[in-house]
XYZ file of C-alpha atoms in Angstrom:
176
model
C 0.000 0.000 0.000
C 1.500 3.515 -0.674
C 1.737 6.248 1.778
C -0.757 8.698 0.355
C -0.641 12.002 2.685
C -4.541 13.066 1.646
C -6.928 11.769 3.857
C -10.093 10.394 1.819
C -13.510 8.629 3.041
C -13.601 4.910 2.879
C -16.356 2.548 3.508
C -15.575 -0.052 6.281
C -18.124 -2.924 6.927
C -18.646 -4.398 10.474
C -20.692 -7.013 12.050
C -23.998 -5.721 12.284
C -25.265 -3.947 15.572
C -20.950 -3.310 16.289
C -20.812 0.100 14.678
C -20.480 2.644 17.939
C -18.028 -0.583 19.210
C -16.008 -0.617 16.083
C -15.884 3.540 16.025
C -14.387 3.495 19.904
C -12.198 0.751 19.565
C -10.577 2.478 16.461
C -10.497 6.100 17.599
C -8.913 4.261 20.970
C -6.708 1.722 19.497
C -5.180 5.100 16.675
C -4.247 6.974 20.143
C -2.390 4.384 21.514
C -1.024 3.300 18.683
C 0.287 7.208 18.127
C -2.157 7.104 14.592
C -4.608 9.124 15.753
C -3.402 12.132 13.515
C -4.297 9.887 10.618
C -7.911 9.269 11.247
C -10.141 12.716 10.884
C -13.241 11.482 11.695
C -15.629 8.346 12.157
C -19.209 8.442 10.967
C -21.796 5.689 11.532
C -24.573 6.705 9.078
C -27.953 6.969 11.081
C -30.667 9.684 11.034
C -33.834 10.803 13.362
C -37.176 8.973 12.858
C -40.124 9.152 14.283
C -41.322 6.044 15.603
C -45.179 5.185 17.293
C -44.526 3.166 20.133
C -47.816 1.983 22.842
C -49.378 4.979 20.954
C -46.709 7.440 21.594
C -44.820 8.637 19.143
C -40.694 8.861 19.704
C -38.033 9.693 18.131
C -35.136 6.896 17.527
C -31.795 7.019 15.576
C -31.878 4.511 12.540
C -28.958 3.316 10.465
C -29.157 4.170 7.372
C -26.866 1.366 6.047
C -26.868 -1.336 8.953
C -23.342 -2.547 9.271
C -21.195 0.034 8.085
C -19.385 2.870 8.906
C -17.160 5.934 7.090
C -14.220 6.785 7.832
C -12.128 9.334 6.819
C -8.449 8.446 7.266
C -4.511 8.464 5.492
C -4.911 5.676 4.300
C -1.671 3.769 4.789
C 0.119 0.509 5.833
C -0.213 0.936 9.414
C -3.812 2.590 9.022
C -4.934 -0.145 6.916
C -3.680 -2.632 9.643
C -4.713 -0.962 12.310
C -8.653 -0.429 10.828
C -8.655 -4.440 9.317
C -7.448 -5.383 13.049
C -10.400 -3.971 14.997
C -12.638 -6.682 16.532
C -15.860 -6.863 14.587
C -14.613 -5.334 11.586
C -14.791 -7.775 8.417
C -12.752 -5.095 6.183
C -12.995 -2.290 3.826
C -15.597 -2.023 0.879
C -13.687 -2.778 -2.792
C -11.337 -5.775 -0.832
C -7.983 -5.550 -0.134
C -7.555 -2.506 -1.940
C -9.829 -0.163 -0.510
C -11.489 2.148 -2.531
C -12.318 5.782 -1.442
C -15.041 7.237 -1.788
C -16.375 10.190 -4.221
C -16.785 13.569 -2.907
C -20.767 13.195 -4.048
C -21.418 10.288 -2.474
C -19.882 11.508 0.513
C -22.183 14.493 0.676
C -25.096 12.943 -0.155
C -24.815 10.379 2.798
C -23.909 13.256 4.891
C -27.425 15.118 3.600
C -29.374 12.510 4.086
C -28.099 12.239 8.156
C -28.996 15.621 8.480
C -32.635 15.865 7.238
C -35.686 16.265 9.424
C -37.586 13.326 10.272
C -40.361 11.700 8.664
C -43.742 11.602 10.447
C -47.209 10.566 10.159
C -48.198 13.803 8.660
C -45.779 13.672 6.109
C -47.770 10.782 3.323
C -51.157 10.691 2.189
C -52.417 8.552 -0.504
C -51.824 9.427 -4.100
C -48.392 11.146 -3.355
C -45.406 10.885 -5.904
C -42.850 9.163 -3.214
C -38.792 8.205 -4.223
C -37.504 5.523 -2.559
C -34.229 6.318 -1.084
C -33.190 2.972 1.075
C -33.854 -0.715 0.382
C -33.571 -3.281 -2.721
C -35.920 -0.570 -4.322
C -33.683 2.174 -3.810
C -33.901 4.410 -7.077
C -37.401 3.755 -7.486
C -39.952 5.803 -7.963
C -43.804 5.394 -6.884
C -47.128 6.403 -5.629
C -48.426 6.134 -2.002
C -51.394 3.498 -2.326
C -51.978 3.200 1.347
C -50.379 5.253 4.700
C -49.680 2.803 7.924
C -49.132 5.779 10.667
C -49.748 3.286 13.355
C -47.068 1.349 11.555
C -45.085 4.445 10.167
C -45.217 2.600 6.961
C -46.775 3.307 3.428
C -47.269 0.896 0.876
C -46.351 2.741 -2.276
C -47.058 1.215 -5.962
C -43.686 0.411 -7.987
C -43.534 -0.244 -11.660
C -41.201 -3.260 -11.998
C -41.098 -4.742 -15.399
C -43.919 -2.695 -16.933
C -46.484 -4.133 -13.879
C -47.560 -1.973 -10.919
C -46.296 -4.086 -7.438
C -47.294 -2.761 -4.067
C -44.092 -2.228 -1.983
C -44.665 -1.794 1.961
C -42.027 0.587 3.114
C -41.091 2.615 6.208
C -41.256 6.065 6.359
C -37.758 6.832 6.296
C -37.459 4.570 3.352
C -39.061 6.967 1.100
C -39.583 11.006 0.290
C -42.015 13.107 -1.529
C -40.852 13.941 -5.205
């Protein structure tokens, strides 16, 4: 691995429901391993959501990709070692080359931990809705049916020319 002196954002996976673990144990393990120059900073994507819970409605953090993390490091021998070495890390998205990540898709994760959350309010039926998480990511639809109870719409998809109800939670989707 070359010693690059620009610190970029990688992607680094993790066993599921280890992310805040994995985050500590790196930011500890870089300062006693005198590398904590090298790593900038240590996001675990995750955004507000308002959740209905016994009939009260509460606001929870939810990952918004379950089992990974960014980091922006210097990505070098001994940072490479030091990040692959963490318990309950599995390694780097793009192998044993790690590949950083672009500038856009950076930003847009960082965007989308910042905006408001959803709520009941937010869907009625016959709305234009994107969906912006899941196997349907990219997808565009119409509310069919709002859950609030549930927080969860079930939104029409065209998949192969055929309209297919998709049940979805609110956070999984915003208005067009």
């Amino acid at each position: 691995m070359s010693e690059e002196k620009t610190s970029n954002w990688y992607i680094v996976h993790t066993m599921t429901g280890c992310e805040e673990r994995v985050k500590k144990s790196i930011l500890e393990r870089a300062k006693v391993m005198g590398l904590d120059h090298e790593i900038e900073e240590i996001v675990i994507p995750e955004r507000e959501v308002v959740e209905l819970k016994k009939g009260q409605k509460k606001q929870v953090r939810k990952k918004l990709f379950p089992g990974y993390i960014l980091i922006k490091m210097n990505l070098n021998d001994k940072t490479w070692h030091l990040v692959r070495r963490t318990p309950f890390v599995t390694g780097f998205v793009g192998g044993s080359k790690p590949v950083p990540m672009s500038e856009e898709e950076v930003n847009r994760i960082l965007e989308r931990i910042k905006e408001a959350p959803a709520t009941s309010g937010d869907f009625v039926k016959g709305d234009y809705v994107k969906i912006i998480e899941g196997p349907f990511e990219g997808f565009n639809g119409v509310v069919d049916e709002v859950y609030p109870d549930k927080q969860k719409v079930k939104v029409l998809v065209s998949i192969f020319g055929r309209s297919t109800p998709v049940e979805l939670e609110y956070y999984q989707v915003e208005k067009l």
